[in-house]
Amino acid sequence: MSTNRAVRFTGIDFQNPFLLSSAPPTESESNILRAFEAGWGGVVTKTIGLHPVTNVVGAKAKFMRTSPEDSCVSMKKRPGAALHSSWNWELISDKTIDWWLPRIRRIKEAFPDRVLIASIMAGSGNDKELKNWQRLAQGCQDAGADGLELNFSCPHMDRRDMGSNIGKDEVLCSVVTEAVKEVATVPVWCKLTPATAEIEVEAGACFRGGADAIVSSNTFPSIPLIDPETLEFEINVDGLVSSGGLGGPAILPLSLAKMSQMTRAFPDRSFSGIGGISDFNQALSYILLGCGTVQVCTAAMLDQAVGPNVIKRLLAGLDAFLERNAARGWTGVEDFRGIRRERIVAQSEIRRPDAADYHSGYEAVEGYARAEA
Ligand SMILES: Cc1cc2nc3c(=O)[nH]c(=O)nc-3n(C[C@H](O)[C@H](O)[C@H](O)COP(=O)(O)O)c2cc1C
């Protein structure tokens, strides 16, 4: 039986389910062309906006490492330390829409069979901002983008009507998605922030607005650690820091938890998983929970900027997994997607030595426990 890497996700055909996520690996034409040459099935552009962007002085992203010798998490480089996470406070692309559109066109001409998704962002505070979303959407799709990813998730926007501030407001999630869907001729994905209590609420709002898929996670809000010698934040400008985003291995279980909340709430919908993926084993967890594609940022940043070795590992891992499971009749991703989604249940459904003693934390004889028994 021959194995098949290809997937169809939100009506788009992908040669494989592995994408570079919107971030520095996808910030330029040359990077995106290199990514497709390396074998990525799709690329989501660095987020494109209409508002002026000026990043902070100095480093916009750094990596934290830890080691068994010092069991310390730090941005300081030391031999033998393993990657813990990435931390960034980079804003969206500082290039204009006029810079991006001819490049989207050229990339699609060079790689017509690969998937290019345009990540876009505007505000949401008034009708003019909703029109900005539409302008961005129309420009990118007319230039040849195969789909749109709405950035409702950047954790460090000052504007109250942008980025994760949209993703934290279910009404704005719906309204913006609907505005984009009014003009969209290509699939629309919404990238949500993990910084809310019940992410399935915002996912539901996006679906009501017409979203074709939900993407998660963007980075988790976080601050850099304080150096115990200098008492300064490990990354700072003039001693000051603001909240930024955590990515990489540290967020894998957190991001999987967010994803499982959504895939359980909407088992028939499409999801693209991100967070802490560097080889197939991690991608597999997202797929088993129901994701149809996965995306990678931190691991690619550390591998020649666009992850040529990461994509090799992902493809080899998928091939080997399908071969190992050929006897089950699995020939492609759809055959095992979502098969662990329903294994996440309430605490009370987990077996314990004596089930009769446990009443979901309520007293056995009191009202609620009796009603639920
Ligand atoms: C330096 C940096 C810049 C990023 N810029 C964007 C962006 O412009 N738009 C976006 O949607 N996500 C952005 N992200 C988030 C990533 O796409 C991704 O969601 C996140 O890093 C988690 O994936 P990872 O664990 O593979 O890094 C950025 C991440 C980093 C580290």
CSV table of C-alpha atoms and ligand atoms in Angstrom, one decimal:
chain,number,residue,atom,x,y,z
A,1,MET,CA,0.0,0.0,0.0
A,2,SER,CA,1.5,3.4,-0.9
A,3,THR,CA,1.6,6.1,1.6
A,4,ASN,CA,0.3,9.6,0.9
A,5,ARG,CA,1.6,12.8,2.4
A,6,ALA,CA,-1.0,15.0,0.8
A,7,VAL,CA,-3.8,16.6,2.7
A,8,ARG,CA,-6.9,18.7,1.7
A,9,PHE,CA,-7.5,21.4,4.3
A,10,THR,CA,-10.3,24.0,4.1
A,11,GLY,CA,-10.6,23.0,0.4
A,12,ILE,CA,-6.9,23.7,-0.3
A,13,ASP,CA,-4.6,20.9,-1.6
A,14,PHE,CA,-1.3,20.6,0.3
A,15,GLN,CA,1.6,18.4,-0.8
A,16,ASN,CA,2.2,17.8,2.9
A,17,PRO,CA,0.5,19.1,6.1
A,18,PHE,CA,3.6,21.0,7.3
A,19,LEU,CA,3.6,24.8,7.2
A,20,LEU,CA,6.0,27.6,8.3
A,21,SER,CA,4.0,29.9,10.6
A,22,SER,CA,3.8,33.6,10.3
A,23,ALA,CA,7.1,34.9,11.8
A,24,PRO,CA,10.7,35.8,10.8
A,25,PRO,CA,11.1,32.6,8.7
A,26,THR,CA,8.4,34.0,6.4
A,27,GLU,CA,9.2,37.7,6.4
A,28,SER,CA,10.8,38.0,2.9
A,29,GLU,CA,10.5,36.7,-0.6
A,30,SER,CA,13.9,35.0,-0.5
A,31,ASN,CA,13.0,33.1,2.8
A,32,ILE,CA,9.7,31.9,1.4
A,33,LEU,CA,11.3,30.7,-1.8
A,34,ARG,CA,14.0,28.9,0.2
A,35,ALA,CA,11.2,27.3,2.4
A,36,PHE,CA,9.4,25.9,-0.6
A,37,GLU,CA,12.7,24.6,-2.1
A,38,ALA,CA,13.3,22.9,1.3
A,39,GLY,CA,9.9,21.1,1.0
A,40,TRP,CA,7.4,22.9,3.2
A,41,GLY,CA,3.9,22.2,2.0
A,42,GLY,CA,2.8,25.7,2.9
A,43,VAL,CA,3.9,29.1,4.2
A,44,VAL,CA,2.0,31.7,6.1
A,45,THR,CA,3.5,35.1,5.5
A,46,LYS,CA,4.7,37.4,8.3
A,47,THR,CA,1.6,39.4,9.3
A,48,ILE,CA,0.9,42.2,6.8
A,49,GLY,CA,-0.8,45.4,8.0
A,50,LEU,CA,-1.6,48.9,6.9
A,51,HIS,CA,-0.5,50.8,10.1
A,52,PRO,CA,3.1,52.0,10.6
A,53,VAL,CA,5.4,49.6,12.5
A,54,THR,CA,8.6,50.4,14.3
A,55,ASN,CA,10.2,47.7,16.4
A,56,VAL,CA,12.1,48.3,19.7
A,57,VAL,CA,15.8,49.0,19.7
A,58,GLY,CA,18.0,45.8,19.8
A,59,ALA,CA,17.0,42.2,19.7
A,60,LYS,CA,13.3,41.4,18.8
A,61,ALA,CA,13.6,37.7,19.7
A,62,LYS,CA,15.8,35.5,21.9
A,63,PHE,CA,16.0,31.9,23.0
A,64,MET,CA,15.9,30.5,26.5
A,65,ARG,CA,17.8,27.3,27.3
A,66,THR,CA,18.1,25.0,30.3
A,67,SER,CA,20.6,22.3,31.4
A,68,PRO,CA,20.8,19.5,33.9
A,69,GLU,CA,24.0,21.1,35.3
A,70,ASP,CA,22.4,24.3,36.5
A,71,SER,CA,18.6,23.5,36.1
A,72,CYS,CA,18.3,27.2,35.3
A,73,VAL,CA,16.2,28.7,32.5
A,74,SER,CA,18.1,31.6,30.9
A,75,MET,CA,18.9,33.4,27.7
A,76,LYS,CA,22.6,33.1,28.5
A,77,LYS,CA,24.3,30.7,26.0
A,78,ARG,CA,26.1,27.8,27.7
A,79,PRO,CA,27.5,24.6,26.3
A,80,GLY,CA,25.2,21.6,26.5
A,81,ALA,CA,22.1,23.5,27.3
A,82,ALA,CA,18.9,22.5,25.6
A,83,LEU,CA,16.3,24.8,24.1
A,84,HIS,CA,13.5,25.7,26.5
A,85,SER,CA,11.6,28.4,24.5
A,86,SER,CA,11.7,31.5,22.4
A,87,TRP,CA,10.8,34.9,23.7
A,88,ASN,CA,9.9,37.8,21.4
A,89,TRP,CA,8.4,41.2,21.3
A,90,GLU,CA,8.5,41.6,17.6
A,91,LEU,CA,5.6,43.5,15.9
A,92,ILE,CA,4.0,42.6,12.6
A,93,SER,CA,5.9,43.1,9.3
A,94,ASP,CA,7.5,46.5,8.9
A,95,LYS,CA,7.0,46.2,5.1
A,96,THR,CA,4.0,47.9,3.4
A,97,ILE,CA,1.2,46.1,1.6
A,98,ASP,CA,2.7,47.6,-1.7
A,99,TRP,CA,6.0,45.9,-0.9
A,100,TRP,CA,4.2,42.5,-0.2
A,101,LEU,CA,1.7,42.2,-3.1
A,102,PRO,CA,4.2,41.9,-6.0
A,103,ARG,CA,6.2,39.4,-3.9
A,104,ILE,CA,3.1,37.3,-3.2
A,105,ARG,CA,2.5,37.2,-7.0
A,106,ARG,CA,6.1,36.3,-7.8
A,107,ILE,CA,6.3,33.5,-5.2
A,108,LYS,CA,3.0,32.0,-6.5
A,109,GLU,CA,4.4,32.1,-10.0
A,110,ALA,CA,7.6,30.3,-8.9
A,111,PHE,CA,5.7,27.7,-6.8
A,112,PRO,CA,2.1,27.4,-8.2
A,113,ASP,CA,1.7,24.0,-6.5
A,114,ARG,CA,2.6,25.1,-3.0
A,115,VAL,CA,0.3,26.9,-0.6
A,116,LEU,CA,0.8,30.5,0.3
A,117,ILE,CA,-1.4,32.0,3.0
A,118,ALA,CA,-1.3,35.7,3.7
A,119,SER,CA,-1.5,36.7,7.4
A,120,ILE,CA,-3.2,40.0,7.8
A,121,MET,CA,-4.0,42.4,10.6
A,122,ALA,CA,-5.9,45.7,11.0
A,123,GLY,CA,-7.9,47.3,13.9
A,124,SER,CA,-11.5,46.7,14.8
A,125,GLY,CA,-12.6,49.9,16.5
A,126,ASN,CA,-14.6,51.4,13.7
A,127,ASP,CA,-15.9,50.8,10.1
A,128,LYS,CA,-12.7,52.3,8.6
A,129,GLU,CA,-10.7,49.5,10.3
A,130,LEU,CA,-13.1,46.8,9.1
A,131,LYS,CA,-12.6,48.2,5.6
A,132,ASN,CA,-8.8,47.9,6.2
A,133,TRP,CA,-9.3,44.2,6.8
A,134,GLN,CA,-11.2,44.0,3.5
A,135,ARG,CA,-8.6,46.0,1.6
A,136,LEU,CA,-5.8,43.7,2.9
A,137,ALA,CA,-7.8,40.6,2.1
A,138,GLN,CA,-8.7,41.7,-1.4
A,139,GLY,CA,-5.1,42.8,-2.2
A,140,CYS,CA,-3.6,39.5,-1.0
A,141,GLN,CA,-6.1,37.2,-2.7
A,142,ASP,CA,-5.9,39.2,-6.0
A,143,ALA,CA,-2.1,38.8,-5.9
A,144,GLY,CA,-2.5,35.0,-5.7
A,145,ALA,CA,-2.6,34.1,-2.0
A,146,ASP,CA,-4.4,30.7,-1.6
A,147,GLY,CA,-5.9,31.7,1.8
A,148,LEU,CA,-6.0,34.4,4.5
A,149,GLU,CA,-5.0,34.0,8.1
A,150,LEU,CA,-6.5,36.7,10.3
A,151,ASN,CA,-4.1,37.6,13.1
A,152,PHE,CA,-6.3,37.9,16.3
A,153,SER,CA,-3.4,36.8,18.4
A,154,CYS,CA,-0.3,39.1,18.5
A,155,PRO,CA,0.3,39.5,22.2
A,156,HIS,CA,2.1,42.8,22.2
A,157,MET,CA,0.0,45.3,20.3
A,158,ASP,CA,-0.5,48.6,22.1
A,159,ARG,CA,-3.8,49.3,20.2
A,160,ARG,CA,-6.8,48.1,22.2
A,161,ASP,CA,-8.6,47.1,18.9
A,162,MET,CA,-5.8,45.0,17.4
A,163,GLY,CA,-4.0,41.6,17.7
A,164,SER,CA,-4.8,39.5,20.8
A,165,ASN,CA,-7.2,42.2,22.0
A,166,ILE,CA,-9.5,41.1,19.1
A,167,GLY,CA,-8.9,37.4,20.0
A,168,LYS,CA,-9.9,38.1,23.6
A,169,ASP,CA,-13.3,39.6,22.6
A,170,GLU,CA,-15.8,37.1,21.0
A,171,VAL,CA,-17.9,39.9,19.5
A,172,LEU,CA,-14.9,41.4,17.7
A,173,CYS,CA,-13.8,37.9,16.6
A,174,SER,CA,-17.2,37.4,14.9
A,175,VAL,CA,-17.5,40.9,13.4
A,176,VAL,CA,-14.0,41.0,11.9
A,177,THR,CA,-14.3,37.5,10.5
A,178,GLU,CA,-17.6,38.4,8.9
A,179,ALA,CA,-16.2,41.5,7.4
A,180,VAL,CA,-13.4,39.6,5.7
A,181,LYS,CA,-15.7,36.8,4.6
A,182,GLU,CA,-17.9,39.4,2.8
A,183,VAL,CA,-15.1,40.0,0.3
A,184,ALA,CA,-13.0,36.8,0.6
A,185,THR,CA,-12.8,34.4,-2.4
A,186,VAL,CA,-10.3,32.1,-0.7
A,187,PRO,CA,-10.5,30.3,2.7
A,188,VAL,CA,-10.3,32.3,5.8
A,189,TRP,CA,-8.4,31.0,8.9
A,190,CYS,CA,-8.5,32.8,12.3
A,191,LYS,CA,-5.3,32.7,14.4
A,192,LEU,CA,-6.5,32.9,18.1
A,193,THR,CA,-4.6,34.0,21.2
A,194,PRO,CA,-4.1,31.3,23.9
A,195,ALA,CA,-4.5,34.0,26.5
A,196,THR,CA,-8.2,33.5,27.3
A,197,ALA,CA,-10.0,31.2,29.7
A,198,GLU,CA,-12.2,29.3,27.3
A,199,ILE,CA,-10.7,29.5,23.8
A,200,GLU,CA,-13.6,27.5,22.4
A,201,VAL,CA,-15.8,30.5,23.0
A,202,GLU,CA,-13.7,32.7,20.7
A,203,ALA,CA,-13.4,29.8,18.2
A,204,GLY,CA,-17.2,29.5,18.1
A,205,ALA,CA,-17.5,33.2,17.5
A,206,CYS,CA,-15.1,33.0,14.5
A,207,PHE,CA,-17.0,30.1,13.1
A,208,ARG,CA,-20.2,32.1,13.4
A,209,GLY,CA,-18.5,34.8,11.5
A,210,GLY,CA,-17.8,32.3,8.7
A,211,ALA,CA,-14.2,31.2,9.5
A,212,ASP,CA,-13.0,28.1,7.6
A,213,ALA,CA,-10.4,27.1,10.2
A,214,ILE,CA,-8.9,28.1,13.5
A,215,VAL,CA,-5.2,28.3,14.0
A,216,SER,CA,-3.6,28.1,17.5
A,217,SER,CA,-1.4,28.9,19.3
A,218,ASN,CA,0.3,32.2,18.9
A,219,THR,CA,2.9,32.8,21.6
A,220,PHE,CA,1.8,32.9,25.2
A,221,PRO,CA,2.1,36.3,27.0
A,222,SER,CA,5.3,36.3,29.1
A,223,ILE,CA,8.1,38.4,30.4
A,224,PRO,CA,11.9,37.7,30.3
A,225,LEU,CA,13.6,36.4,33.4
A,226,ILE,CA,15.6,38.7,35.7
A,227,ASP,CA,19.4,38.1,35.9
A,228,PRO,CA,20.3,37.3,39.6
A,229,GLU,CA,23.7,39.1,39.3
A,230,THR,CA,22.7,42.3,37.5
A,231,LEU,CA,19.0,42.4,38.6
A,232,GLU,CA,18.2,43.4,35.0
A,233,PHE,CA,15.7,41.7,32.7
A,234,GLU,CA,17.7,39.4,30.4
A,235,ILE,CA,16.3,41.4,27.5
A,236,ASN,CA,15.5,45.0,28.0
A,237,VAL,CA,15.9,48.5,26.5
A,238,ASP,CA,17.2,51.1,29.0
A,239,GLY,CA,16.2,48.7,31.8
A,240,LEU,CA,12.6,48.5,30.6
A,241,VAL,CA,10.7,45.6,29.2
A,242,SER,CA,7.1,44.9,28.2
A,243,SER,CA,5.0,41.8,27.9
A,244,GLY,CA,6.1,39.6,24.9
A,245,GLY,CA,5.4,36.1,23.7
A,246,LEU,CA,6.7,32.6,24.6
A,247,GLY,CA,7.1,30.0,21.9
A,248,GLY,CA,9.0,26.7,21.4
A,249,PRO,CA,9.1,23.5,23.5
A,250,ALA,CA,7.9,25.1,26.7
A,251,ILE,CA,4.5,25.8,25.2
A,252,LEU,CA,3.8,22.4,23.6
A,253,PRO,CA,1.6,21.0,26.4
A,254,LEU,CA,-0.1,24.3,27.0
A,255,SER,CA,-0.9,24.7,23.3
A,256,LEU,CA,-2.1,21.1,23.0
A,257,ALA,CA,-4.5,21.8,25.9
A,258,LYS,CA,-5.9,24.9,24.1
A,259,MET,CA,-6.2,22.9,20.9
A,260,SER,CA,-8.0,20.0,22.5
A,261,GLN,CA,-10.6,22.4,24.1
A,262,MET,CA,-11.5,23.5,20.6
A,263,THR,CA,-11.3,20.2,18.7
A,264,ARG,CA,-13.6,18.6,21.3
A,265,ALA,CA,-16.1,21.5,21.1
A,266,PHE,CA,-16.1,21.5,17.2
A,267,PRO,CA,-15.1,18.0,16.1
A,268,ASP,CA,-16.2,18.6,12.5
A,269,ARG,CA,-14.3,21.8,12.0
A,270,SER,CA,-10.8,22.4,10.7
A,271,PHE,CA,-7.8,23.3,12.9
A,272,SER,CA,-4.2,24.1,12.3
A,273,GLY,CA,-1.9,23.4,15.3
A,274,ILE,CA,1.1,25.4,16.3
A,275,GLY,CA,3.4,25.5,19.4
A,276,GLY,CA,6.6,23.7,20.2
A,277,ILE,CA,6.8,21.5,17.0
A,278,SER,CA,10.3,20.5,15.9
A,279,ASP,CA,9.8,17.0,14.7
A,280,PHE,CA,7.0,14.6,13.7
A,281,ASN,CA,6.3,13.3,17.2
A,282,GLN,CA,5.0,16.7,18.3
A,283,ALA,CA,3.1,17.2,15.1
A,284,LEU,CA,1.5,13.8,15.7
A,285,SER,CA,0.0,15.0,19.0
A,286,TYR,CA,-1.8,17.8,17.3
A,287,ILE,CA,-3.0,15.6,14.5
A,288,LEU,CA,-4.3,12.9,16.9
A,289,LEU,CA,-6.3,15.7,18.6
A,290,GLY,CA,-7.9,16.6,15.3
A,291,CYS,CA,-5.6,19.1,13.5
A,292,GLY,CA,-5.5,18.8,9.7
A,293,THR,CA,-2.3,20.8,9.3
A,294,VAL,CA,0.5,22.0,11.7
A,295,GLN,CA,2.8,25.0,11.7
A,296,VAL,CA,6.3,25.7,12.9
A,297,CYS,CA,8.2,28.8,14.0
A,298,THR,CA,10.9,28.6,16.7
A,299,ALA,CA,12.5,25.3,15.5
A,300,ALA,CA,12.8,26.8,12.0
A,301,MET,CA,14.3,30.0,13.3
A,302,LEU,CA,17.1,28.0,14.8
A,303,ASP,CA,17.6,25.9,11.6
A,304,GLN,CA,19.0,28.1,8.9
A,305,ALA,CA,16.1,30.5,9.3
A,306,VAL,CA,13.6,28.5,7.3
A,307,GLY,CA,14.0,25.0,8.8
A,308,PRO,CA,15.4,22.8,6.0
A,309,ASN,CA,16.3,20.1,8.5
A,310,VAL,CA,13.1,20.5,10.4
A,311,ILE,CA,10.9,19.8,7.3
A,312,LYS,CA,13.1,16.9,6.4
A,313,ARG,CA,12.5,15.4,9.9
A,314,LEU,CA,8.8,16.1,9.7
A,315,LEU,CA,8.4,14.4,6.3
A,316,ALA,CA,10.6,11.4,7.2
A,317,GLY,CA,8.7,11.0,10.5
A,318,LEU,CA,5.3,11.0,8.7
A,319,ASP,CA,6.6,8.5,6.1
A,320,ALA,CA,8.0,6.2,8.9
A,321,PHE,CA,4.8,6.5,10.9
A,322,LEU,CA,2.6,5.5,8.0
A,323,GLU,CA,4.9,2.6,7.2
A,324,ARG,CA,4.8,1.4,10.8
A,325,ASN,CA,1.0,1.6,10.8
A,326,ALA,CA,0.4,0.2,7.4
A,327,ALA,CA,-1.1,-3.0,8.9
A,328,ARG,CA,-3.9,-0.8,10.3
A,329,GLY,CA,-4.7,0.3,6.8
A,330,TRP,CA,-3.5,3.8,7.4
A,331,THR,CA,-2.3,5.5,4.2
A,332,GLY,CA,-2.6,9.2,5.0
A,333,VAL,CA,-3.2,11.8,7.7
A,334,GLU,CA,-6.9,11.5,7.5
A,335,ASP,CA,-6.7,7.9,8.7
A,336,PHE,CA,-5.5,8.8,12.1
A,337,ARG,CA,-6.5,12.5,12.5
A,338,GLY,CA,-8.6,13.0,15.7
A,339,ILE,CA,-8.4,9.5,17.0
A,340,ARG,CA,-7.3,10.7,20.5
A,341,ARG,CA,-9.7,13.7,20.6
A,342,GLU,CA,-12.3,12.0,22.8
A,343,ARG,CA,-9.7,10.6,25.3
A,344,ILE,CA,-9.7,14.0,27.2
A,345,VAL,CA,-12.5,13.8,29.8
A,346,ALA,CA,-13.6,15.2,33.1
A,347,GLN,CA,-11.6,14.2,36.2
A,348,SER,CA,-14.6,12.3,37.5
A,349,GLU,CA,-14.4,10.0,34.5
A,350,ILE,CA,-10.9,8.9,35.2
A,351,ARG,CA,-10.7,5.5,37.0
A,352,ARG,CA,-9.7,5.6,40.7
A,353,PRO,CA,-9.2,2.8,43.3
A,354,ASP,CA,-12.7,3.2,44.7
A,355,ALA,CA,-15.1,5.1,42.5
A,356,ALA,CA,-17.9,5.0,45.1
A,357,ASP,CA,-15.9,7.4,47.3
A,358,TYR,CA,-15.6,10.2,44.8
A,359,HIS,CA,-18.4,12.6,43.9
A,360,SER,CA,-16.6,15.1,41.7
A,361,GLY,CA,-15.4,17.0,44.8
A,362,TYR,CA,-18.9,17.4,46.3
A,363,GLU,CA,-20.0,15.8,49.6
A,364,ALA,CA,-21.7,12.5,48.9
A,365,VAL,CA,-25.0,13.5,50.6
A,366,GLU,CA,-25.3,17.1,49.5
A,367,GLY,CA,-27.6,18.5,46.9
A,368,TYR,CA,-25.4,18.8,43.8
A,369,ALA,CA,-23.8,15.4,44.2
A,370,ARG,CA,-27.2,13.8,44.7
A,371,ALA,CA,-28.6,15.5,41.6
A,372,GLU,CA,-25.6,14.5,39.5
A,373,ALA,CA,-25.3,10.9,40.8
B,1,LIG,C1,10.0,36.5,16.5
B,1,LIG,C2,8.6,36.0,16.3
B,1,LIG,C3,7.7,36.8,15.5
B,1,LIG,C4,6.4,36.3,15.3
B,1,LIG,N1,5.6,37.1,14.5
B,1,LIG,C5,4.3,36.7,14.2
B,1,LIG,C6,3.5,37.4,13.3
B,1,LIG,O1,3.9,38.4,12.7
B,1,LIG,N2,2.2,36.9,13.1
B,1,LIG,C7,1.8,35.8,13.8
B,1,LIG,O2,0.6,35.4,13.5
B,1,LIG,N3,2.6,35.1,14.6
B,1,LIG,C8,3.8,35.5,14.8
B,1,LIG,N4,4.6,34.7,15.7
B,1,LIG,C9,4.1,33.5,16.3
B,1,LIG,C10,4.5,32.2,15.6
B,1,LIG,O3,3.9,32.2,14.3
B,1,LIG,C11,4.0,31.0,16.4
B,1,LIG,O4,2.6,31.1,16.5
B,1,LIG,C12,4.6,30.9,17.8
B,1,LIG,O5,5.9,31.2,17.8
B,1,LIG,C13,4.4,29.4,18.3
B,1,LIG,O6,5.0,28.5,17.5
B,1,LIG,P1,6.5,27.8,17.9
B,1,LIG,O7,6.4,27.2,19.2
B,1,LIG,O8,6.8,26.9,16.8
B,1,LIG,O9,7.5,29.0,17.9
B,1,LIG,C14,6.0,35.2,15.9
B,1,LIG,C15,6.8,34.4,16.7
B,1,LIG,C16,8.1,34.8,16.9
B,1,LIG,C17,9.0,33.9,17.7
